[in-house]
Tab-separated table of C-alpha atoms in Angstrom:
chain	number	residue	atom	x	y	z
A	1	MET	CA	77.020	85.158	86.782
A	2	PRO	CA	80.193	86.863	86.003
A	3	THR	CA	83.549	86.204	87.074
A	4	PRO	CA	85.738	88.175	89.751
A	5	GLU	CA	87.344	89.497	86.783
A	6	ALA	CA	84.645	90.546	85.357
A	7	THR	CA	83.409	92.868	88.030
A	8	PRO	CA	87.105	95.118	88.669
A	9	GLU	CA	85.115	96.975	91.657
A	10	ALA	CA	84.495	93.501	93.322
A	11	GLY	CA	88.135	92.390	92.758
A	12	ARG	CA	89.561	95.520	93.935
A	13	THR	CA	87.650	94.527	97.299
A	14	SER	CA	88.574	91.139	97.966
A	15	GLY	CA	90.684	89.562	95.335
A	16	ARG	CA	91.144	88.329	91.710
A	17	GLY	CA	91.835	84.942	90.502
A	18	SER	CA	91.369	81.370	91.681
A	19	GLY	CA	93.222	78.271	92.711
A	20	LEU	CA	96.997	78.984	93.540
A	21	PHE	CA	97.609	82.483	91.872
A	22	ARG	CA	94.611	84.027	93.453
A	23	THR	CA	95.526	87.119	94.545
A	24	LYS	CA	94.429	89.969	97.569
A	25	SER	CA	93.616	93.483	96.693
A	26	VAL	CA	95.698	96.048	98.061
A	27	GLU	CA	92.417	97.492	99.619
A	28	GLN	CA	91.064	94.461	101.063
A	29	SER	CA	94.882	94.222	102.402
A	30	ILE	CA	94.448	97.553	104.173
A	31	LEU	CA	90.655	96.583	105.057
A	32	ASP	CA	91.714	94.104	106.987
A	33	THR	CA	93.974	95.991	109.460
A	34	ASP	CA	90.694	97.630	111.020
A	35	GLU	CA	90.071	93.890	112.043
A	36	PRO	CA	89.310	94.687	116.127
A	37	ASP	CA	90.645	91.830	116.983
A	38	SER	CA	93.847	91.610	115.053
A	39	LYS	CA	94.565	95.581	114.922
A	40	LEU	CA	98.029	96.961	115.468
A	41	ARG	CA	98.456	100.179	116.998
A	42	LYS	CA	100.033	102.868	114.985
A	43	ASP	CA	102.415	104.247	117.445
A	44	LEU	CA	105.653	104.743	114.684
A	45	THR	CA	107.378	107.863	112.706
A	46	ALA	CA	109.696	108.765	109.961
A	47	TRP	CA	112.409	109.186	112.987
A	48	ASP	CA	111.052	106.157	114.672
A	49	LEU	CA	111.600	104.253	111.424
A	50	THR	CA	114.825	105.399	111.019
A	51	ILE	CA	116.276	104.340	113.975
A	52	PHE	CA	114.846	101.227	113.549
A	53	GLY	CA	116.886	100.602	110.219
A	54	VAL	CA	120.025	102.127	111.425
A	55	ALA	CA	119.612	99.776	114.835
A	56	VAL	CA	119.302	96.713	112.381
A	57	VAL	CA	121.863	97.144	109.724
A	58	VAL	CA	124.834	98.485	111.743
A	59	GLY	CA	125.778	95.416	113.875
A	60	ALA	CA	128.037	92.280	113.181
A	61	GLY	CA	128.805	94.052	110.035
A	62	ILE	CA	130.473	96.426	110.909
A	63	PHE	CA	132.422	95.087	114.007
A	64	THR	CA	133.429	91.848	112.585
A	65	LEU	CA	132.658	91.142	109.330
A	66	THR	CA	134.585	93.804	107.911
A	67	ALA	CA	137.826	93.009	108.923
A	68	ARG	CA	137.796	89.245	108.202
A	69	THR	CA	136.418	89.916	104.658
A	70	ALA	CA	139.337	92.239	103.845
A	71	GLY	CA	141.654	90.145	105.464
A	72	ASN	CA	140.423	86.797	104.161
A	73	VAL	CA	138.475	87.119	100.611
A	74	ALA	CA	139.195	90.857	99.101
A	75	GLY	CA	141.842	93.001	100.918
A	76	PRO	CA	141.052	96.883	101.022
A	77	SER	CA	138.819	96.631	98.229
A	78	VAL	CA	136.352	95.345	100.766
A	79	SER	CA	134.954	99.137	100.504
A	80	LEU	CA	134.334	98.632	97.119
A	81	ALA	CA	132.075	95.319	98.015
A	82	PHE	CA	130.345	97.676	100.563
A	83	VAL	CA	129.577	99.806	97.769
A	84	PHE	CA	128.644	96.556	95.212
A	85	ALA	CA	126.085	95.793	98.073
A	86	ALA	CA	124.668	98.728	99.044
A	87	ILE	CA	124.195	99.496	95.092
A	88	ALA	CA	122.042	96.104	94.923
A	89	CYS	CA	120.332	96.913	98.501
A	90	GLY	CA	119.495	100.526	97.036
A	91	LEU	CA	117.534	99.558	93.890
A	92	THR	CA	115.799	97.108	95.656
A	93	ALA	CA	115.037	99.799	98.377
A	94	PHE	CA	113.221	101.950	95.642
A	95	CYS	CA	110.688	99.232	95.215
A	96	TYR	CA	110.425	98.530	98.770
A	97	ALA	CA	109.660	102.226	99.613
A	98	GLU	CA	107.109	102.266	96.434
A	99	PHE	CA	105.358	99.146	97.976
A	100	ALA	CA	105.199	99.989	101.707
A	101	SER	CA	103.612	103.918	100.695
A	102	THR	CA	100.912	101.964	98.645
A	103	VAL	CA	100.001	99.077	100.605
A	104	PRO	CA	101.012	100.470	104.514
A	105	VAL	CA	100.217	96.617	105.604
A	106	ALA	CA	102.735	94.468	108.254
A	107	GLY	CA	104.237	91.697	106.179
A	108	SER	CA	106.616	93.298	103.816
A	109	ALA	CA	107.464	91.328	100.986
A	110	TYR	CA	104.681	88.732	101.896
A	111	THR	CA	101.899	91.069	101.711
A	112	TYR	CA	103.586	92.673	98.170
A	113	SER	CA	103.745	89.197	97.115
A	114	TYR	CA	100.049	88.362	97.794
A	115	ALA	CA	98.760	91.391	95.806
A	116	THR	CA	100.724	91.186	92.653
A	117	PHE	CA	102.093	87.503	92.292
A	118	GLY	CA	99.371	85.554	93.752
A	119	GLU	CA	98.894	83.147	96.925
A	120	LEU	CA	101.252	80.652	96.345
A	121	VAL	CA	104.217	82.768	96.030
A	122	ALA	CA	102.960	84.751	98.520
A	123	TRP	CA	103.078	81.762	101.170
A	124	ILE	CA	106.514	80.927	99.338
A	125	ILE	CA	108.149	84.177	99.808
A	126	GLY	CA	106.556	84.306	103.482
A	127	TRP	CA	108.151	80.779	104.127
A	128	ASP	CA	111.688	82.537	102.709
A	129	LEU	CA	111.478	85.460	105.415
A	130	ILE	CA	110.546	83.178	108.635
A	131	LEU	CA	113.904	81.337	107.653
A	132	GLU	CA	115.803	85.017	106.769
A	133	PHE	CA	114.356	86.319	110.234
A	134	ALA	CA	114.799	83.580	112.513
A	135	LEU	CA	117.835	82.471	111.289
A	136	ALA	CA	119.055	85.979	111.616
A	137	ALA	CA	117.986	86.875	114.691
A	138	SER	CA	119.278	83.741	116.177
A	139	VAL	CA	122.934	83.890	114.449
A	140	VAL	CA	123.337	87.604	115.820
A	141	ALA	CA	122.146	86.801	119.319
A	142	LYS	CA	124.702	84.191	119.388
A	143	GLY	CA	127.644	87.048	118.124
A	144	TRP	CA	126.286	89.095	121.095
A	145	SER	CA	127.063	86.647	124.122
A	146	GLN	CA	130.162	86.262	122.212
A	147	TYR	CA	130.981	90.119	123.048
A	148	LEU	CA	128.940	89.557	126.898
A	149	GLY	CA	132.061	87.990	127.682
A	150	THR	CA	134.608	90.701	126.689
A	151	VAL	CA	132.387	93.287	128.236
A	152	PHE	CA	131.677	92.335	131.808
A	153	GLY	CA	135.306	89.995	132.370
A	154	PHE	CA	134.258	86.246	132.032
A	155	GLU	CA	135.497	84.284	129.750
A	156	SER	CA	132.092	82.387	128.320
A	157	ALA	CA	128.581	83.192	128.301
A	158	THR	CA	127.939	79.311	127.531
A	159	MET	CA	127.411	76.572	130.244
A	160	GLN	CA	127.615	72.793	129.475
A	161	LEU	CA	124.515	70.525	130.034
A	162	GLY	CA	126.142	67.104	129.540
A	163	SER	CA	127.444	66.698	126.301
A	164	ILE	CA	125.869	70.120	124.945
A	165	THR	CA	126.551	73.622	124.856
A	166	PHE	CA	124.014	75.781	126.081
A	167	ASP	CA	124.479	79.684	125.337
A	168	TRP	CA	122.575	81.251	128.105
A	169	GLY	CA	123.652	84.715	126.879
A	170	ALA	CA	122.136	84.075	123.917
A	171	VAL	CA	118.839	83.074	125.298
A	172	THR	CA	118.955	85.927	127.999
A	173	LEU	CA	118.738	88.403	125.299
A	174	ILE	CA	116.047	86.948	123.354
A	175	ALA	CA	114.027	86.589	126.358
A	176	VAL	CA	114.501	90.429	127.281
A	177	LEU	CA	113.569	91.468	123.854
A	178	GLY	CA	110.530	89.568	123.689
A	179	VAL	CA	109.002	91.622	126.528
A	180	LEU	CA	110.377	94.564	125.720
A	181	LEU	CA	108.342	93.958	121.897
A	182	ALA	CA	105.697	92.429	123.823
A	183	ILE	CA	105.245	95.736	125.619
A	184	GLY	CA	104.828	97.968	122.454
A	185	THR	CA	106.945	98.932	119.176
A	186	LYS	CA	107.296	102.415	121.061
A	187	VAL	CA	109.028	101.388	123.781
A	188	SER	CA	111.011	98.899	121.643
A	189	SER	CA	111.898	102.209	119.084
A	190	ARG	CA	112.763	104.139	122.282
A	191	VAL	CA	115.624	100.944	123.366
A	192	SER	CA	116.703	100.898	119.797
A	193	ALA	CA	117.253	104.718	120.287
A	194	ILE	CA	119.756	104.572	123.346
A	195	ALA	CA	121.769	101.522	121.983
A	196	VAL	CA	121.939	103.279	118.455
A	197	ALA	CA	123.458	106.484	119.784
A	198	ILE	CA	126.127	104.220	122.041
A	199	LYS	CA	126.698	102.038	119.168
A	200	LEU	CA	127.172	105.617	116.743
A	201	GLY	CA	129.387	107.184	119.306
A	202	VAL	CA	131.824	103.870	119.531
A	203	ILE	CA	132.042	104.484	115.414
A	204	ALA	CA	132.929	107.870	115.530
A	205	LEU	CA	135.603	107.077	118.030
A	206	VAL	CA	136.996	104.185	115.842
A	207	LEU	CA	136.824	106.493	112.413
A	208	VAL	CA	138.482	109.625	114.779
A	209	LEU	CA	141.085	107.455	116.340
A	210	GLY	CA	141.885	105.162	113.530
A	211	ILE	CA	142.152	107.907	110.740
A	212	THR	CA	145.581	108.950	113.197
A	213	TYR	CA	146.897	105.923	112.234
A	214	PHE	CA	145.732	105.699	108.573
A	215	LYS	CA	148.473	104.860	105.680
A	216	ALA	CA	147.374	105.332	102.333
A	217	SER	CA	150.271	102.468	101.234
A	218	ASN	CA	148.234	100.136	103.448
A	219	LEU	CA	145.569	100.904	100.607
A	220	SER	CA	147.980	99.472	97.472
A	221	PRO	CA	147.214	97.114	95.981
A	222	TYR	CA	143.399	97.823	96.059
A	223	ILE	CA	142.578	94.511	94.858
A	224	PRO	CA	145.212	92.240	95.526
A	225	PRO	CA	146.029	89.492	93.056
A	226	SER	CA	144.043	86.771	92.778
A	227	GLN	CA	145.324	83.590	95.243
A	228	PRO	CA	143.671	79.818	95.577
A	229	ALA	CA	141.332	79.595	98.968
A	230	GLU	CA	143.547	78.061	101.423
A	231	ASP	CA	141.445	75.563	103.117
A	232	GLY	CA	141.405	74.328	99.382
A	233	ALA	CA	137.118	74.776	99.133
A	234	SER	CA	135.915	73.063	96.184
A	235	GLY	CA	132.688	71.209	95.039
A	236	LEU	CA	129.601	72.067	96.869
A	237	HIS	CA	131.822	74.915	99.156
A	238	GLN	CA	132.498	76.930	96.020
A	239	SER	CA	130.337	79.994	94.835
A	240	LEU	CA	127.668	78.768	92.108
A	241	PHE	CA	129.432	81.267	90.111
A	242	SER	CA	132.585	79.597	90.285
A	243	PHE	CA	131.281	76.652	90.292
A	244	LEU	CA	129.558	77.251	86.836
A	245	THR	CA	132.502	78.702	85.234
A	246	GLY	CA	135.463	76.459	86.588
A	247	ALA	CA	137.147	79.118	87.741
A	248	GLY	CA	137.139	76.770	91.076
A	249	ASP	CA	137.583	78.598	94.819
A	250	SER	CA	139.897	81.564	95.269
A	251	ASN	CA	140.699	84.778	97.117
A	252	PHE	CA	141.367	88.093	96.449
A	253	GLY	CA	141.009	89.454	92.697
A	254	TRP	CA	137.926	90.201	91.205
A	255	TYR	CA	136.508	86.812	92.176
A	256	GLY	CA	137.306	87.856	95.853
A	257	LEU	CA	135.833	91.148	95.062
A	258	LEU	CA	132.629	89.656	93.538
A	259	ALA	CA	132.554	87.100	96.615
A	260	ALA	CA	132.867	89.444	99.259
A	261	ALA	CA	130.585	91.826	97.657
A	262	SER	CA	127.503	88.641	98.510
A	263	LEU	CA	129.508	88.093	102.219
A	264	VAL	CA	128.732	91.387	103.008
A	265	PHE	CA	125.527	91.770	101.464
A	266	PHE	CA	124.497	90.060	104.947
A	267	ALA	CA	126.027	93.567	106.751
A	268	PHE	CA	123.094	94.995	104.765
A	269	ILE	CA	120.087	93.069	105.988
A	270	GLY	CA	117.146	94.521	107.494
A	271	PHE	CA	116.597	98.049	106.092
A	272	ASP	CA	113.730	95.907	104.675
A	273	VAL	CA	112.169	95.011	108.317
A	274	VAL	CA	111.413	98.821	108.783
A	275	ALA	CA	108.737	98.084	105.535
A	276	THR	CA	107.345	95.213	108.188
A	277	ALA	CA	106.528	98.296	110.434
A	278	ALA	CA	104.240	100.072	107.741
A	279	GLU	CA	101.228	98.822	109.393
A	280	GLU	CA	102.219	100.364	112.958
A	281	THR	CA	103.011	103.807	111.018
A	282	LYS	CA	101.574	106.989	112.077
A	283	ASN	CA	101.839	108.047	108.099
A	284	PRO	CA	103.183	105.381	106.267
A	285	GLN	CA	103.260	107.137	103.123
A	286	LYS	CA	105.801	109.554	103.770
A	287	ALA	CA	107.569	108.099	106.760
A	288	VAL	CA	108.240	104.733	105.614
A	289	PRO	CA	109.578	105.313	102.254
A	290	ARG	CA	111.896	107.991	104.351
A	291	GLY	CA	112.964	105.148	107.260
A	292	ILE	CA	114.054	102.934	104.456
A	293	LEU	CA	116.296	105.475	102.303
A	294	GLY	CA	117.275	107.429	104.914
A	295	SER	CA	119.009	104.325	107.118
A	296	LEU	CA	120.478	102.924	103.765
A	297	LEU	CA	122.306	105.998	103.069
A	298	ILE	CA	123.274	106.426	106.580
A	299	VAL	CA	124.721	102.826	107.090
A	300	THR	CA	126.232	102.430	103.440
A	301	VAL	CA	128.350	106.259	104.405
A	302	LEU	CA	129.148	104.480	107.646
A	303	TYR	CA	130.364	101.160	106.141
A	304	VAL	CA	132.555	102.382	103.374
A	305	ALA	CA	134.003	104.951	106.004
A	306	VAL	CA	134.951	102.384	108.443
A	307	SER	CA	136.299	99.723	105.962
A	308	LEU	CA	138.887	102.517	104.220
A	309	VAL	CA	140.104	103.629	107.980
A	310	LEU	CA	140.554	100.138	109.044
A	311	THR	CA	142.096	98.646	105.733
A	312	GLY	CA	144.286	102.067	105.998
A	313	MET	CA	145.199	100.915	109.769
A	314	VAL	CA	147.408	97.694	108.804
A	315	PRO	CA	147.963	95.357	105.725
A	316	TYR	CA	145.237	93.685	104.851
A	317	THR	CA	147.241	90.596	105.756
A	318	ASP	CA	147.083	91.385	109.457
A	319	LEU	CA	143.581	91.163	109.494
A	320	ALA	CA	143.851	87.168	107.759
A	321	GLY	CA	142.282	84.670	110.323
A	322	GLU	CA	138.566	83.926	111.691
A	323	ASN	CA	138.929	86.180	114.611
A	324	ALA	CA	140.140	89.002	113.289
A	325	THR	CA	138.026	92.325	114.131
A	326	LEU	CA	137.841	95.836	114.494
A	327	ALA	CA	139.762	95.370	117.836
A	328	THR	CA	142.598	93.790	116.126
A	329	ALA	CA	143.700	96.916	113.950
A	330	PHE	CA	143.840	98.940	117.243
A	331	ALA	CA	145.817	95.809	119.248
A	332	ILE	CA	148.434	95.743	116.228
A	333	HIS	CA	149.171	99.387	117.309
A	334	GLY	CA	149.258	98.870	120.899
A	335	VAL	CA	145.555	100.859	121.332
A	336	ASP	CA	144.420	97.674	124.107
A	337	TRP	CA	141.998	99.616	125.518
A	338	ALA	CA	139.845	100.431	122.371
A	339	LYS	CA	139.311	96.859	122.621
A	340	ASN	CA	136.830	96.899	125.499
A	341	VAL	CA	135.473	100.316	123.929
A	342	ILE	CA	134.467	98.588	120.632
A	343	SER	CA	133.091	95.350	122.486
A	344	ILE	CA	130.335	98.081	124.148
A	345	GLY	CA	129.651	99.608	121.016
A	346	ALA	CA	128.927	95.851	119.522
A	347	LEU	CA	127.316	94.451	122.301
A	348	ALA	CA	124.817	97.330	121.682
A	349	GLY	CA	124.450	97.088	118.182
A	350	LEU	CA	123.947	93.612	118.080
A	351	THR	CA	121.184	93.963	120.495
A	352	THR	CA	119.286	96.355	118.158
A	353	VAL	CA	119.774	94.054	115.117
A	354	VAL	CA	117.769	91.096	117.226
A	355	MET	CA	115.591	93.417	118.719
A	356	VAL	CA	114.323	94.612	114.896
A	357	LEU	CA	114.587	90.795	113.304
A	358	PHE	CA	112.550	89.843	116.233
A	359	LEU	CA	109.877	92.920	115.085
A	360	GLY	CA	109.970	91.624	111.705
A	361	GLN	CA	109.513	87.640	112.285
A	362	THR	CA	106.234	88.308	114.467
A	363	ARG	CA	104.992	90.794	111.811
A	364	VAL	CA	105.198	88.408	108.985
A	365	LEU	CA	103.648	85.854	111.059
A	366	PHE	CA	101.322	87.928	111.691
A	367	ALA	CA	100.373	88.742	108.079
A	368	MET	CA	100.063	85.421	107.258
A	369	ALA	CA	98.093	84.325	110.339
A	370	ARG	CA	95.594	87.125	109.411
A	371	ASP	CA	95.468	85.319	105.840
A	372	GLY	CA	94.778	82.336	107.230
A	373	LEU	CA	97.553	80.134	105.826
A	374	LEU	CA	98.962	79.971	109.558
A	375	PRO	CA	96.217	79.416	112.149
A	376	ARG	CA	94.059	82.328	112.573
A	377	TRP	CA	94.476	82.151	116.520
A	378	LEU	CA	97.953	83.375	116.044
A	379	ALA	CA	97.258	86.913	114.678
A	380	HIS	CA	95.418	87.559	117.754
A	381	THR	CA	96.381	91.398	119.276
A	382	GLY	CA	96.691	92.136	123.353
A	383	SER	CA	95.419	95.118	124.914
A	384	ARG	CA	98.697	97.083	123.805
A	385	GLY	CA	97.943	96.283	120.012
A	386	THR	CA	100.979	93.743	119.933
A	387	PRO	CA	100.421	90.057	118.885
A	388	VAL	CA	101.848	88.792	121.910
A	389	ARG	CA	101.351	84.916	121.186
A	390	LEU	CA	103.755	85.124	118.193
A	391	THR	CA	105.820	87.052	120.156
A	392	VAL	CA	106.126	84.189	122.557
A	393	ILE	CA	106.222	81.600	120.505
A	394	VAL	CA	109.168	83.550	118.089
A	395	GLY	CA	110.963	84.373	121.426
A	396	ILE	CA	110.602	80.313	122.297
A	397	VAL	CA	112.001	79.197	118.827
A	398	CYS	CA	114.658	81.549	118.345
A	399	CYS	CA	116.095	80.980	122.131
A	400	VAL	CA	115.708	76.922	120.973
A	401	LEU	CA	117.983	77.941	117.961
A	402	ALA	CA	120.366	80.342	119.575
A	403	GLY	CA	120.743	78.401	123.319
A	404	PHE	CA	121.304	75.242	121.363
A	405	VAL	CA	122.542	75.130	117.558
A	406	ASP	CA	125.771	75.566	116.083
A	407	PHE	CA	125.198	77.581	113.108
A	408	GLY	CA	128.210	77.873	111.484
A	409	THR	CA	128.150	78.321	107.452
A	410	LEU	CA	124.345	78.791	108.001
A	411	GLU	CA	124.367	82.326	107.954
A	412	GLU	CA	124.573	82.492	104.408
A	413	MET	CA	120.930	80.940	104.268
A	414	VAL	CA	119.936	84.559	105.778
A	415	ASN	CA	121.766	85.972	102.603
A	416	ILE	CA	120.192	84.026	99.871
A	417	GLY	CA	116.617	84.071	101.438
A	418	THR	CA	116.701	87.916	101.708
A	419	LEU	CA	117.901	88.402	97.892
A	420	PHE	CA	115.214	85.822	96.700
A	421	ALA	CA	112.484	88.591	98.612
A	422	PHE	CA	114.278	91.488	97.041
A	423	VAL	CA	114.014	89.749	93.575
A	424	LEU	CA	110.322	89.103	94.066
A	425	VAL	CA	109.551	92.752	95.352
A	426	SER	CA	111.384	94.262	92.365
A	427	VAL	CA	109.750	92.368	89.687
A	428	GLY	CA	106.349	92.883	91.650
A	429	VAL	CA	106.857	96.690	91.193
A	430	ILE	CA	106.791	96.739	87.678
A	431	ILE	CA	103.456	94.136	87.722
A	432	LEU	CA	101.641	96.248	89.946
A	433	ARG	CA	102.475	99.751	87.710
A	434	ARG	CA	100.345	97.368	84.838
A	435	THR	CA	97.977	95.731	86.705
A	436	ARG	CA	96.983	98.457	88.896
A	437	PRO	CA	97.988	101.968	87.445
A	438	ASP	CA	95.077	103.415	89.537
A	439	LEU	CA	96.788	102.668	92.918
A	440	PRO	CA	97.834	106.183	95.000
A	441	ARG	CA	101.466	106.045	95.550
A	442	GLY	CA	103.244	107.800	98.234
A	443	PHE	CA	106.492	107.026	96.560
A	444	ARG	CA	107.697	106.410	93.302
A	445	VAL	CA	110.287	104.099	91.882
A	446	PRO	CA	111.791	106.462	89.318
A	447	MET	CA	112.610	105.250	85.590
A	448	VAL	CA	110.358	101.837	86.085
A	449	PRO	CA	110.943	99.670	85.033
A	450	LEU	CA	114.962	100.238	84.284
A	451	VAL	CA	115.496	100.432	88.337
A	452	PRO	CA	113.599	97.567	89.270
A	453	ILE	CA	115.052	95.248	86.239
A	454	LEU	CA	118.346	96.604	87.526
A	455	GLY	CA	117.700	95.546	91.136
A	456	VAL	CA	116.523	91.798	89.672
A	457	LEU	CA	119.836	91.637	88.082
A	458	SER	CA	122.005	92.818	90.716
A	459	CYS	CA	120.533	90.725	93.809
A	460	LEU	CA	120.668	87.720	91.254
A	461	TRP	CA	124.449	87.970	90.632
A	462	LEU	CA	124.929	88.120	94.463
A	463	MET	CA	123.070	85.012	94.494
A	464	VAL	CA	125.250	83.279	91.681
A	465	ASN	CA	128.318	84.175	94.175
A	466	LEU	CA	126.593	82.419	97.208
A	467	SER	CA	128.062	78.855	97.753
A	468	VAL	CA	126.437	75.709	96.204
A	469	ASP	CA	125.616	74.034	99.334
A	470	THR	CA	123.807	77.305	100.576
A	471	TRP	CA	121.391	77.479	97.572
A	472	ILE	CA	120.996	73.211	98.230
A	473	ARG	CA	119.870	73.979	101.519
A	474	PHE	CA	117.555	76.744	100.127
A	475	ILE	CA	115.995	74.598	97.747
A	476	VAL	CA	115.200	71.783	100.482
A	477	TRP	CA	113.607	74.717	103.018
A	478	MET	CA	111.485	75.795	99.605
A	479	ALA	CA	110.190	72.453	99.448
A	480	ILE	CA	109.079	71.965	102.881
A	481	GLY	CA	107.372	74.990	102.110
A	482	PHE	CA	105.478	73.476	99.453
A	483	VAL	CA	104.615	70.696	101.507
A	484	VAL	CA	103.569	72.798	104.784
A	485	TYR	CA	101.304	75.011	101.665
A	486	PHE	CA	99.583	72.220	100.285
A	487	ALA	CA	98.941	69.892	103.536
A	488	TYR	CA	97.675	72.968	105.358
A	489	SER	CA	97.401	76.730	104.208
A	490	ARG	CA	95.961	76.144	100.920
A	491	ARG	CA	92.661	74.769	102.343
A	492	HIS	CA	92.701	77.577	105.720
A	493	SER	CA	93.558	80.293	103.283
A	494	VAL	CA	90.551	83.420	104.229
A	495	LEU	CA	90.744	84.739	100.354
A	496	GLY	CA	90.682	80.842	99.233
A	497	LYS	CA	87.229	80.660	101.639
A	498	LYS	CA	85.793	84.062	99.986
A	499	SER	CA	86.676	83.059	96.124
A	500	PRO	CA	83.410	81.929	94.544
A	501	THR	CA	85.239	79.500	92.688
A	502	ALA	CA	87.768	78.004	95.678
A	503	ASP	CA	88.637	74.505	95.430
């Protein structure tokens, strides 16, 4: 009896290999999108995807992270840190664009890994994306809640329940967005378009008004001299690179610039979420690459422009501290009303960030459930063609996290999870080019394998500049994922049950 490997056409219909590294073919992934009970509605265009990309990327980073990173870590060179992070994202964005045009299926890096590395790696990357999207959505929702009080004139969107602080602002946002996503992605896209227009208008105001206070002398020195971190961070709290090289923890200088690139990378998180909506796109082969690359280009220009204007308005030392924002620079010049305008932009911006991260989370879980690695009933779609059950469950989990958990330094967990996904997607392009050169590709990464390899190296570089304790938490989360896979997912895998060698 021939093995699946001996019959290429059969292998391409279902999958290849067996056990932990059985792969699900691209053809089978596409066929699964036609299952009546788990079929997503195709409503989105390239314009919708670009809006989603800008919606999720332009948010907390441009309104808060820029000022804090300039004042505490990198000085005026924060604009260069954004460029470094954008290059890493850009190299990876090419890889996402090729995969999304080749495998226009929900699940993003999870689905791509299933077709290239096999089931175990696909599960791990799916587990990793769960961490990325759930934490990111909850963290950003708490940031939204902080701006809510500023805009509407009350002190805080939190309340005390005994000894527990409950963030009702963040919970309200997640609940409302959950309803919108359950109604349909097209409605969500229209809401995103309105919010994106508001925040882009605010950013334009910041640039036009801020440049009137611009002084080139504030940009010097562009890379300030290195100095020890004020909090004396050492051991597990310093970056892995500093830990391994014995450089210790420092701010500013080249170490500070490299650390800043890893920190501001958080501001770019989300362009990969565009790929999770490929299955709901009318012409994914062309629309998804345009949405991914177009949104990344737009936000990179915005980030660099805002960071240059910000650090040109005031000396970077005036932005020191954890509470510095864009409004801080305007307040120094006596433009206090700008704070309210910026807060409105931040509120609109963070709304769309949470919405698209929420969307990405449900689509990754949807793909995993359809493959049987999570309970299959979670992949059911309602009459509107959306995974309502998953939307409700994700909404409840994120409400609990955002409402009751104080994240602290857990934001870095989002960075390391995303970078890990980026590495696998970049390597996956090289593998699929070799194993399936026959596949039609609506978009092709130029200069393969050079561009994917550079993408891998840049992402690994950013990863080693994250703190040691972040790496430890990440490894623990991955270990939990292995336990879940061997306890449940391996035995319930749809592909495993179809395989004649399934164990």
